[in-house]
CSV table of C-alpha atoms in Angstrom, one decimal:
chain,number,residue,atom,x,y,z
A,5,MET,CA,-11.8,-0.5,-19.5
A,6,MET,CA,-8.8,-2.7,-20.0
A,7,PHE,CA,-5.5,-1.2,-21.3
A,8,THR,CA,-3.9,-2.3,-24.5
A,9,PRO,CA,-0.2,-3.2,-24.2
A,10,ARG,CA,0.7,0.1,-25.8
A,11,GLU,CA,-1.4,2.1,-23.4
A,12,THR,CA,0.1,0.2,-20.4
A,13,VAL,CA,3.6,1.1,-21.6
A,14,GLU,CA,2.5,4.8,-22.0
A,15,ALA,CA,1.1,4.8,-18.5
A,16,LEU,CA,4.2,3.2,-17.0
A,17,ASP,CA,6.4,5.8,-18.9
A,18,LYS,CA,4.9,8.5,-16.7
A,19,TYR,CA,6.6,7.1,-13.6
A,20,ILE,CA,9.5,4.9,-14.8
A,21,VAL,CA,12.4,6.1,-17.1
A,22,GLY,CA,13.7,3.6,-19.7
A,23,GLN,CA,13.5,-0.2,-19.3
A,24,ASP,CA,11.3,-0.5,-22.4
A,25,GLU,CA,11.8,-4.3,-22.7
A,26,ALA,CA,10.6,-4.9,-19.1
A,27,LYS,CA,7.6,-2.6,-19.6
A,28,ARG,CA,6.6,-4.5,-22.8
A,29,ALA,CA,6.8,-7.8,-21.1
A,30,VAL,CA,4.5,-6.8,-18.2
A,31,ALA,CA,2.1,-5.1,-20.6
A,32,ILE,CA,1.7,-8.2,-22.7
A,33,ALA,CA,1.3,-10.4,-19.5
A,34,LEU,CA,-1.4,-8.0,-18.3
A,35,ARG,CA,-3.2,-8.0,-21.7
A,36,ASN,CA,-3.1,-11.8,-21.8
A,37,ARG,CA,-5.1,-11.9,-18.6
A,38,TYR,CA,-7.8,-9.9,-20.2
A,39,ARG,CA,-7.7,-12.1,-23.3
A,40,ARG,CA,-8.0,-15.2,-21.1
A,41,SER,CA,-11.0,-13.8,-19.3
A,42,ARG,CA,-12.9,-13.7,-22.6
A,43,LEU,CA,-12.4,-17.4,-23.5
A,44,SER,CA,-14.7,-20.3,-22.8
A,45,PRO,CA,-14.4,-21.6,-19.2
A,46,GLU,CA,-13.0,-25.0,-20.5
A,47,LEU,CA,-10.1,-23.3,-22.4
A,48,ARG,CA,-9.6,-20.6,-19.7
A,49,GLU,CA,-8.7,-23.3,-17.1
A,50,GLU,CA,-5.9,-24.5,-19.3
A,51,ILE,CA,-4.2,-21.1,-19.8
A,52,THR,CA,-1.9,-20.1,-17.0
A,53,PRO,CA,0.0,-16.7,-16.7
A,54,LYS,CA,3.5,-16.6,-18.2
A,55,ASN,CA,5.6,-15.5,-15.2
A,56,ILE,CA,8.4,-13.0,-15.6
A,57,ILE,CA,11.9,-12.9,-14.1
A,58,MET,CA,13.7,-9.6,-14.2
A,59,VAL,CA,17.5,-9.4,-14.1
A,60,GLY,CA,19.2,-6.1,-13.4
A,61,PRO,CA,21.2,-4.2,-10.7
A,62,THR,CA,19.4,-2.6,-7.7
A,63,GLY,CA,17.7,0.8,-8.2
A,64,VAL,CA,16.9,0.5,-11.9
A,65,GLY,CA,13.1,0.1,-11.5
A,66,LYS,CA,12.3,-3.6,-11.0
A,67,THR,CA,10.1,-3.1,-8.0
A,68,GLU,CA,8.6,0.1,-9.3
A,69,ILE,CA,7.4,-1.6,-12.5
A,70,ALA,CA,5.5,-4.2,-10.5
A,71,ARG,CA,4.1,-1.7,-8.1
A,72,ARG,CA,2.9,0.7,-10.8
A,73,LEU,CA,1.4,-2.1,-12.8
A,74,ALA,CA,-0.7,-3.3,-9.8
A,75,LYS,CA,-1.9,0.3,-9.2
A,76,LEU,CA,-2.7,0.7,-12.9
A,77,VAL,CA,-5.2,-2.2,-13.0
A,78,ASP,CA,-6.3,-2.0,-9.3
A,79,ALA,CA,-4.9,-5.5,-8.7
A,80,PRO,CA,-3.8,-6.8,-5.3
A,81,LEU,CA,0.0,-6.9,-5.0
A,82,VAL,CA,2.3,-8.5,-2.4
A,83,LYS,CA,6.0,-8.0,-2.4
A,84,VAL,CA,8.2,-10.5,-0.6
A,85,GLU,CA,11.9,-10.8,-0.2
A,86,ALA,CA,13.1,-14.3,-1.0
A,87,THR,CA,15.8,-14.0,1.7
A,88,LYS,CA,13.0,-13.7,4.3
A,89,PHE,CA,12.7,-17.5,4.1
A,90,THR,CA,16.4,-18.1,4.9
A,91,GLU,CA,16.0,-16.8,8.4
A,92,VAL,CA,16.6,-18.9,11.5
A,93,GLY,CA,13.5,-20.7,12.5
A,94,TYR,CA,12.2,-21.0,9.0
A,95,VAL,CA,9.9,-23.9,8.1
A,96,GLY,CA,8.5,-24.8,4.7
A,97,ARG,CA,4.9,-23.8,5.3
A,98,ASP,CA,6.0,-20.2,6.0
A,99,VAL,CA,5.8,-19.6,2.2
A,100,ASP,CA,2.0,-19.9,2.5
A,101,SER,CA,2.1,-16.4,4.2
A,102,ILE,CA,2.7,-15.0,0.7
A,103,VAL,CA,-0.8,-16.1,-0.3
A,104,ARG,CA,-2.4,-15.0,3.0
A,105,ASP,CA,-0.8,-11.5,2.7
A,106,LEU,CA,-2.2,-11.3,-0.9
A,107,VAL,CA,-5.7,-12.2,0.2
A,108,GLU,CA,-5.5,-9.5,2.9
A,109,ALA,CA,-4.4,-6.9,0.3
A,110,SER,CA,-7.2,-8.0,-1.9
A,111,ILE,CA,-9.8,-7.6,0.9
A,112,ARG,CA,-8.5,-4.1,1.6
A,113,LEU,CA,-8.9,-3.2,-2.1
A,114,CYS,CA,-12.5,-4.6,-2.3
A,115,LYS,CA,-13.5,-3.0,1.0
A,116,GLN,CA,-12.2,0.4,-0.1
A,117,LYS,CA,-14.3,0.1,-3.3
A,118,ARG,CA,-17.4,-0.7,-1.3
A,119,TYR,CA,-16.8,2.1,1.2
A,120,GLU,CA,-16.6,4.6,-1.8
A,121,ALA,CA,-19.9,3.3,-3.1
A,122,VAL,CA,-21.7,3.8,0.2
A,123,GLU,CA,-19.8,7.0,1.2
A,124,THR,CA,-22.7,9.4,0.6
A,125,VAL,CA,-25.3,7.4,2.6
A,126,ALA,CA,-22.8,6.6,5.4
A,127,LYS,CA,-21.9,10.3,5.8
A,128,ALA,CA,-25.6,11.3,5.9
A,129,ALA,CA,-26.3,8.7,8.6
A,130,ALA,CA,-23.2,9.7,10.6
A,131,GLU,CA,-24.4,13.3,10.5
A,132,GLN,CA,-27.7,12.4,12.0
A,133,ARG,CA,-25.9,10.5,14.8
A,134,LEU,CA,-23.7,13.5,15.4
A,135,ILE,CA,-26.7,15.8,15.7
A,136,ASP,CA,-28.1,13.3,18.3
A,137,LEU,CA,-24.9,13.5,20.3
A,138,LEU,CA,-24.8,17.3,20.1
A,139,MET,CA,-28.4,17.5,21.5
A,140,PRO,CA,-28.2,17.0,25.3
A,141,GLU,CA,-31.6,15.3,25.7
A,142,GLU,CA,-30.9,12.9,22.9
A,143,ALA,CA,-27.4,12.2,24.2
A,144,LYS,CA,-28.8,11.3,27.6
A,145,LYS,CA,-31.2,8.7,26.1
A,146,GLN,CA,-28.3,7.1,24.2
A,147,GLN,CA,-26.0,6.9,27.2
A,148,LYS,CA,-28.6,5.4,29.6
A,149,PRO,CA,-26.9,2.3,31.2
A,150,ILE,CA,-28.4,-1.1,30.5
A,151,ASN,CA,-27.6,-4.1,32.7
A,152,PRO,CA,-26.6,-6.9,30.3
A,153,ILE,CA,-27.2,-9.6,32.9
A,154,GLN,CA,-30.8,-8.5,33.4
A,155,MET,CA,-31.2,-8.5,29.6
A,156,LEU,CA,-29.9,-12.1,29.3
A,157,LEU,CA,-32.2,-13.3,32.1
A,158,GLY,CA,-35.2,-11.4,30.6
A,159,SER,CA,-35.8,-9.6,33.9
A,160,ALA,CA,-35.0,-6.1,32.6
A,161,THR,CA,-37.7,-3.7,33.6
A,162,SER,CA,-39.5,-2.0,30.8
A,163,GLU,CA,-38.7,1.7,30.4
A,164,PRO,CA,-41.5,4.1,31.2
A,165,GLU,CA,-43.1,5.4,28.1
A,166,GLU,CA,-41.7,8.8,26.9
A,167,LYS,CA,-43.9,11.8,27.5
A,168,GLU,CA,-45.7,12.8,24.3
A,169,LEU,CA,-44.3,16.0,22.9
A,170,THR,CA,-46.6,18.9,22.1
A,171,ASP,CA,-46.6,20.3,18.5
A,172,GLU,CA,-44.6,23.3,19.7
A,173,GLU,CA,-41.9,21.1,21.3
A,174,LYS,CA,-41.7,18.9,18.2
A,175,SER,CA,-41.3,22.0,16.1
A,176,ALA,CA,-38.6,23.5,18.4
A,177,LYS,CA,-36.8,20.1,18.4
A,178,LEU,CA,-36.9,19.9,14.6
A,179,THR,CA,-35.7,23.5,14.3
A,180,ARG,CA,-32.8,22.8,16.6
A,181,ARG,CA,-31.8,19.8,14.6
A,182,GLN,CA,-31.9,21.8,11.4
A,183,GLN,CA,-29.7,24.5,13.0
A,184,LEU,CA,-27.2,21.9,14.1
A,185,ALA,CA,-27.1,20.3,10.7
A,186,GLU,CA,-26.4,23.7,9.1
A,187,GLN,CA,-23.7,24.5,11.6
A,188,LEU,CA,-22.1,21.1,11.0
A,189,ARG,CA,-22.1,21.6,7.2
A,190,ARG,CA,-20.5,25.0,7.6
A,191,GLY,CA,-17.8,23.5,9.8
A,192,GLU,CA,-18.6,25.6,12.9
A,193,LEU,CA,-18.7,22.8,15.4
A,194,GLU,CA,-15.5,20.9,14.5
A,195,ASN,CA,-13.9,21.5,17.9
A,196,GLU,CA,-17.0,20.6,20.0
A,197,LEU,CA,-16.5,17.6,22.2
A,198,VAL,CA,-18.9,14.6,22.0
A,199,GLU,CA,-18.8,11.2,23.7
A,200,VAL,CA,-18.8,8.2,21.3
A,201,GLU,CA,-18.7,4.5,21.9
A,202,VAL,CA,-15.9,2.7,20.0
A,203,GLU,CA,-15.2,-0.9,19.6
A,204,GLN,CA,-11.8,-2.1,20.8
A,205,GLN,CA,-9.9,-4.1,18.3
A,206,SER,CA,-8.7,-7.4,19.8
A,207,THR,CA,-5.3,-8.6,18.4
A,208,GLY,CA,-3.4,-11.7,18.9
A,209,SER,CA,-0.3,-11.8,21.1
A,210,ASP,CA,3.1,-10.7,19.7
A,211,THR,CA,4.4,-14.3,20.1
A,212,MET,CA,1.5,-15.8,18.1
A,213,LEU,CA,1.7,-13.1,15.4
A,214,ALA,CA,5.5,-13.7,15.1
A,215,MET,CA,4.7,-17.4,14.4
A,216,GLY,CA,2.3,-16.4,11.7
A,217,ILE,CA,-0.8,-17.3,13.8
A,218,ASP,CA,-3.5,-14.7,13.7
A,219,LEU,CA,-6.4,-15.8,15.9
A,220,ASN,CA,-9.5,-13.8,16.8
A,221,LEU,CA,-11.4,-15.5,19.6
A,222,ASN,CA,-14.7,-13.8,18.6
A,223,GLU,CA,-14.3,-15.2,15.1
A,224,ILE,CA,-13.6,-18.7,16.5
A,225,MET,CA,-16.7,-18.5,18.9
A,226,GLY,CA,-18.9,-17.4,16.0
A,227,GLY,CA,-19.5,-14.0,17.4
A,228,ILE,CA,-21.0,-15.3,20.7
A,229,LEU,CA,-18.7,-13.2,22.9
A,230,PRO,CA,-19.9,-9.6,23.3
A,231,LYS,CA,-17.9,-6.9,21.6
A,232,ASN,CA,-15.6,-5.0,23.9
A,233,LYS,CA,-16.5,-1.3,23.7
A,234,LYS,CA,-15.3,1.8,25.4
A,235,LYS,CA,-16.4,5.5,25.5
A,236,ARG,CA,-14.2,8.2,24.2
A,237,ARG,CA,-14.6,12.0,24.3
A,238,VAL,CA,-13.4,13.3,20.9
A,239,ASN,CA,-14.0,16.4,18.8
A,240,VAL,CA,-16.6,16.4,16.1
A,241,THR,CA,-14.0,15.9,13.3
A,242,GLU,CA,-12.8,12.7,14.9
A,243,ALA,CA,-16.4,11.6,15.8
A,244,ARG,CA,-17.5,12.1,12.2
A,245,ARG,CA,-14.7,9.8,11.0
A,246,ILE,CA,-15.6,7.1,13.6
A,247,LEU,CA,-19.3,7.2,12.9
A,248,THR,CA,-18.9,7.3,9.2
A,249,GLN,CA,-16.7,4.1,9.4
A,250,GLU,CA,-19.3,2.4,11.6
A,251,GLU,CA,-22.1,3.3,9.2
A,252,SER,CA,-20.1,2.2,6.2
A,253,ASP,CA,-19.5,-1.2,7.9
A,254,LYS,CA,-23.2,-1.6,8.4
A,255,LEU,CA,-23.9,-1.0,4.8
A,256,ILE,CA,-21.5,-3.5,3.3
A,257,ASP,CA,-21.8,-7.3,3.3
A,258,MET,CA,-18.4,-8.7,4.5
A,259,ASP,CA,-19.2,-12.2,3.2
A,260,GLU,CA,-19.7,-10.8,-0.3
A,261,VAL,CA,-16.5,-8.7,0.1
A,262,ILE,CA,-14.5,-11.8,1.1
A,263,ARG,CA,-15.9,-13.8,-1.9
A,264,GLU,CA,-15.0,-11.0,-4.3
A,265,ALA,CA,-11.6,-10.6,-2.7
A,266,ILE,CA,-10.6,-14.2,-3.0
A,267,ASP,CA,-11.7,-14.3,-6.6
A,268,LYS,CA,-9.7,-11.1,-7.3
A,269,ALA,CA,-6.6,-12.6,-5.6
A,270,GLU,CA,-6.9,-15.8,-7.5
A,271,GLN,CA,-7.5,-14.2,-11.0
A,272,ASP,CA,-5.7,-10.8,-10.7
A,273,GLY,CA,-3.2,-11.2,-7.9
A,274,ILE,CA,0.4,-10.2,-8.5
A,275,VAL,CA,3.2,-11.7,-6.4
A,276,PHE,CA,6.6,-9.9,-6.6
A,277,ILE,CA,9.5,-12.0,-5.3
A,278,ASP,CA,12.6,-9.9,-4.9
A,279,GLU,CA,16.2,-10.9,-4.4
A,280,ILE,CA,15.5,-14.4,-5.9
A,281,ASP,CA,19.2,-14.5,-6.9
A,282,LYS,CA,20.1,-14.7,-3.2
A,283,ILE,CA,18.6,-18.2,-3.1
A,284,ALA,CA,20.1,-19.4,-6.4
A,285,GLY,CA,22.7,-22.1,-6.3
A,286,GLY,CA,22.8,-25.4,-4.6
A,287,ASP,CA,25.8,-25.1,-2.2
A,288,ARG,CA,25.1,-27.0,0.9
A,289,THR,CA,26.3,-26.1,4.4
A,290,ASN,CA,26.2,-28.1,7.7
A,291,GLY,CA,22.7,-28.7,8.9
A,292,PRO,CA,19.4,-28.3,7.1
A,293,ASP,CA,19.6,-26.6,3.7
A,294,VAL,CA,17.1,-23.8,4.2
A,295,SER,CA,19.3,-21.1,2.7
A,296,ARG,CA,19.1,-22.0,-1.0
A,297,GLU,CA,17.7,-25.0,-2.7
A,298,GLY,CA,15.4,-25.9,0.2
A,299,VAL,CA,13.7,-22.5,0.0
A,300,GLN,CA,13.4,-22.8,-3.8
A,301,ARG,CA,11.7,-26.2,-3.4
A,302,ASP,CA,9.3,-24.7,-0.9
A,303,ILE,CA,8.4,-21.7,-3.1
A,304,LEU,CA,7.9,-24.0,-6.1
A,305,PRO,CA,4.4,-25.3,-5.3
A,306,ILE,CA,3.1,-21.8,-4.8
A,307,VAL,CA,4.4,-20.8,-8.2
A,308,GLU,CA,3.4,-24.0,-9.9
A,309,GLY,CA,-0.2,-23.7,-8.6
A,310,CYS,CA,-1.6,-25.1,-5.4
A,311,THR,CA,-4.4,-24.5,-2.9
A,312,VAL,CA,-3.5,-22.6,0.3
A,313,ASN,CA,-5.8,-22.6,3.3
A,314,THR,CA,-6.4,-19.2,4.8
A,315,LYS,CA,-8.7,-18.0,7.5
A,316,TYR,CA,-11.1,-16.9,4.7
A,317,GLY,CA,-11.1,-20.3,3.0
A,318,PRO,CA,-9.0,-22.1,0.4
A,319,VAL,CA,-7.2,-20.0,-2.2
A,320,LYS,CA,-5.8,-21.3,-5.5
A,321,THR,CA,-2.5,-19.9,-6.8
A,322,ASP,CA,-2.8,-21.3,-10.4
A,323,PHE,CA,-3.6,-18.1,-12.1
A,324,MET,CA,-1.7,-15.5,-10.0
A,325,LEU,CA,1.1,-13.6,-11.9
A,326,PHE,CA,4.5,-14.1,-10.3
A,327,ILE,CA,7.3,-11.6,-11.1
A,328,ALA,CA,10.7,-12.5,-9.7
A,329,ALA,CA,13.7,-10.1,-9.7
A,330,GLY,CA,17.3,-10.2,-8.8
A,331,ALA,CA,20.7,-8.6,-9.7
A,332,PHE,CA,22.3,-12.0,-10.4
A,333,HIS,CA,25.8,-10.5,-10.0
A,334,VAL,CA,27.3,-13.6,-8.4
A,335,SER,CA,24.8,-16.3,-9.5
A,336,LYS,CA,23.0,-16.9,-12.7
A,337,ILE,CA,19.4,-17.8,-13.6
A,338,SER,CA,20.6,-21.3,-14.5
A,339,ASP,CA,21.7,-21.7,-10.9
A,340,LEU,CA,18.0,-21.9,-9.9
A,341,ILE,CA,16.6,-25.5,-9.8
A,342,PRO,CA,15.2,-26.5,-13.2
A,343,GLU,CA,11.6,-26.8,-12.0
A,344,LEU,CA,11.6,-23.2,-10.8
A,345,GLN,CA,13.3,-21.9,-14.0
A,346,GLY,CA,10.6,-23.5,-16.0
A,347,ARG,CA,7.9,-21.6,-14.1
A,348,PHE,CA,9.4,-18.3,-15.2
A,349,PRO,CA,9.4,-18.6,-19.0
A,350,ILE,CA,9.8,-14.8,-19.7
A,351,LYS,CA,13.3,-13.5,-18.9
A,352,VAL,CA,13.8,-9.7,-19.1
A,353,LYS,CA,17.1,-7.8,-18.7
A,354,LEU,CA,17.0,-4.3,-17.2
A,355,ASN,CA,19.8,-2.0,-18.2
A,356,PRO,CA,22.1,-0.1,-15.8
A,357,LEU,CA,21.2,3.6,-15.7
A,358,THR,CA,23.2,6.1,-17.8
A,359,VAL,CA,23.9,9.8,-17.0
A,360,ASP,CA,21.0,10.7,-19.3
A,361,ASP,CA,18.7,8.3,-17.4
A,362,TYR,CA,19.6,9.9,-14.1
A,363,LYS,CA,18.8,13.4,-15.5
A,364,ARG,CA,15.4,12.2,-16.8
A,365,ILE,CA,14.6,10.6,-13.5
A,366,LEU,CA,15.2,13.9,-11.7
A,367,HIS,CA,12.6,15.8,-13.6
A,368,GLN,CA,10.6,13.7,-16.1
A,369,PRO,CA,8.3,11.3,-14.1
A,370,GLU,CA,4.9,12.4,-12.8
A,371,HIS,CA,6.2,12.7,-9.2
A,372,ALA,CA,10.0,13.3,-9.9
A,373,ILE,CA,12.4,13.9,-7.0
A,374,THR,CA,12.9,17.6,-7.8
A,375,LYS,CA,9.1,18.1,-8.0
A,376,GLN,CA,8.7,16.4,-4.6
A,377,TYR,CA,11.3,18.7,-2.9
A,378,ALA,CA,9.8,21.8,-4.6
A,379,ALA,CA,6.4,21.0,-3.3
A,380,LEU,CA,7.7,20.2,0.3
A,381,LEU,CA,9.6,23.5,0.6
A,382,ALA,CA,6.8,25.5,-1.0
A,383,THR,CA,4.8,24.8,2.2
A,384,ASP,CA,7.5,26.8,4.1
A,385,ASP,CA,7.5,29.7,1.6
A,386,VAL,CA,10.5,28.6,-0.4
A,387,ALA,CA,10.1,28.6,-4.2
A,388,LEU,CA,12.7,26.1,-5.4
A,389,GLU,CA,13.9,26.0,-9.0
A,390,PHE,CA,16.3,23.5,-10.5
A,391,ARG,CA,18.2,24.8,-13.6
A,392,ASP,CA,19.0,22.4,-16.4
A,393,ASP,CA,22.8,22.6,-15.7
A,394,ALA,CA,22.1,21.6,-12.1
A,395,LEU,CA,20.3,18.5,-13.2
A,396,ASP,CA,23.3,17.7,-15.5
A,397,ALA,CA,25.7,18.1,-12.6
A,398,ILE,CA,23.6,16.0,-10.2
A,399,ALA,CA,23.3,13.2,-12.8
A,400,GLN,CA,27.0,13.2,-13.4
A,401,TYR,CA,27.8,13.0,-9.6
A,402,ALA,CA,25.2,10.1,-9.2
A,403,TYR,CA,26.7,8.2,-12.1
A,404,HIS,CA,30.3,8.7,-10.9
A,405,ALA,CA,29.4,7.7,-7.3
A,406,ASN,CA,27.7,4.5,-8.5
A,407,GLU,CA,30.5,3.6,-10.7
A,408,THR,CA,33.3,4.1,-8.2
A,409,SER,CA,31.5,2.7,-5.1
A,410,GLU,CA,28.5,0.5,-4.5
A,411,ASN,CA,25.9,0.8,-7.3
A,412,ILE,CA,22.6,1.6,-5.7
A,413,GLY,CA,21.0,3.0,-8.9
A,414,ALA,CA,18.5,5.8,-8.8
A,415,ARG,CA,18.4,5.7,-5.0
A,416,ARG,CA,21.7,7.6,-5.1
A,417,LEU,CA,19.8,10.6,-6.3
A,418,HIS,CA,17.8,10.9,-3.1
A,419,THR,CA,21.1,10.9,-1.1
A,420,ILE,CA,22.6,13.6,-3.3
A,421,VAL,CA,19.5,15.9,-3.4
A,422,GLU,CA,18.9,15.5,0.3
A,423,ASN,CA,22.5,16.6,1.0
A,424,LEU,CA,22.2,19.5,-1.5
A,425,LEU,CA,19.1,20.9,0.2
A,426,GLU,CA,20.1,20.3,3.8
A,427,ASP,CA,20.8,23.9,4.6
A,428,ILE,CA,17.7,25.2,2.9
A,429,SER,CA,15.5,22.6,4.6
A,430,PHE,CA,17.0,23.4,8.0
A,431,ASN,CA,16.6,27.2,7.7
A,432,ALA,CA,13.1,27.3,6.1
A,433,GLY,CA,10.5,27.9,8.8
A,434,GLY,CA,7.6,29.4,7.0
A,435,ASP,CA,7.9,32.6,9.1
A,436,HIS,CA,9.2,34.7,6.2
A,437,PRO,CA,7.8,36.0,2.9
A,438,MET,CA,8.1,33.7,-0.2
A,439,VAL,CA,11.8,33.3,-1.1
A,440,LYS,CA,13.0,32.1,-4.5
A,441,VAL,CA,16.0,29.8,-4.5
A,442,VAL,CA,17.7,28.8,-7.7
A,443,ILE,CA,19.8,25.6,-7.8
A,444,ASP,CA,22.4,25.8,-10.6
A,445,ALA,CA,25.6,23.9,-11.4
A,446,ASN,CA,27.7,26.2,-9.2
A,447,TYR,CA,25.4,25.6,-6.2
A,448,VAL,CA,25.6,21.9,-6.8
A,449,LYS,CA,29.4,22.0,-6.9
A,450,GLU,CA,29.7,24.1,-3.7
A,451,HIS,CA,27.3,22.0,-1.7
A,452,MET,CA,28.3,18.5,-2.9
A,453,PRO,CA,29.5,16.3,-0.1
A,454,ALA,CA,33.3,15.8,-0.1
A,455,GLU,CA,33.1,12.1,-0.8
A,456,LEU,CA,31.2,12.8,-4.0
A,457,ASN,CA,33.0,16.0,-5.1
A,458,GLY,CA,36.2,14.3,-6.4
A,459,GLU,CA,38.1,11.3,-5.2
A,460,ASP,CA,37.0,9.7,-1.9
A,461,LEU,CA,40.2,9.4,0.1
A,462,GLY,CA,38.4,7.4,2.8
A,463,ARG,CA,38.6,4.2,1.0
A,464,PHE,CA,42.5,4.4,1.1
A,465,ILE,CA,42.5,4.6,4.9
A,466,LEU,CA,42.5,1.4,6.9
């Protein structure tokens, strides 16, 4: 089911306070994707997404809107800081890593869906393998060493045929397996130790990974090299997880997953470019211009639409949705190069947060800050309750602090609430009966840090 723009905004309202204009813009962009998918192939190729650029101070919800939007429609999302490409050692092709990261995110999404589809079958197969490991005679058969050189040379001696079991022995074995299966399902064997064989993951060297080169020798050799495995003694809980993962991998076709993931990245992928204002402007310094206009020109082909080679094959960026964001305190959107401006036709302004916004952020969203802390402390037998006047006081302090010092938006609330609850969090140990703690305006005033409770004298001291 595809959300209508109104339903998308309603869903975003559960997590993000205010910023209605930005929510409407992303909701329309999302719906246009669905509308495009219903057109004829000839017309569909002509319609590209209308990319969005968000302008607003830090901490007002720019990143959260993009993140929640991707979760809402189960789309692959990659977030990149534009300033990443101004670092020393930067070369133009580094921007291709944006697309490679998006493909990896898409593969994780598609893989997870396939795992969920085969979960029941994989768990049943893993349970049978666990029973084999828990039965000594079966475990011995599985652990019998095989000489790989003899196997390759074809000189491995054939194993003597197993002794035929009598009907009584077969019945006893079956009964034993049934008993183990029942014990496993009741969770009675979770701490039993079993020996499992696990595949060791081969990773590239740190130097190569830092250069953006991710090589797997087994992939290059087409799977000729034998997989490196080792035996581990683990409890049944861990063994079940390992075996379920192995059985799930056997049941899914990775070639099909990769094909689906590339298509999902190309058609549904969302790229969030943060801090784009930091690369706006064309001021040149000594040496190569990699800090501003040069980076813009390197990002431009990705946004315009090109084909990027990845280890999974070529990926087109023509129909990916790009959302850029920046505070634009010093620079302006018009400071970006004209070609890049033209690729972001929708410009949305996000408003600074008011006292009322801060209060709503504290308690209104699905997983609001106060709800998070109440849930955390409840695990240590502390029932935390925030009164309405306490929320007013915290909102006032947050607004005042952001106005008189660096404006970090809603992130200021985390700092204030963490300081307020420091003593409670330190003393709560879960070794006492349930205690109810009420946070009101007086408590907030008494426990507010000195730099927030009135004028901060520190800024007058050199």
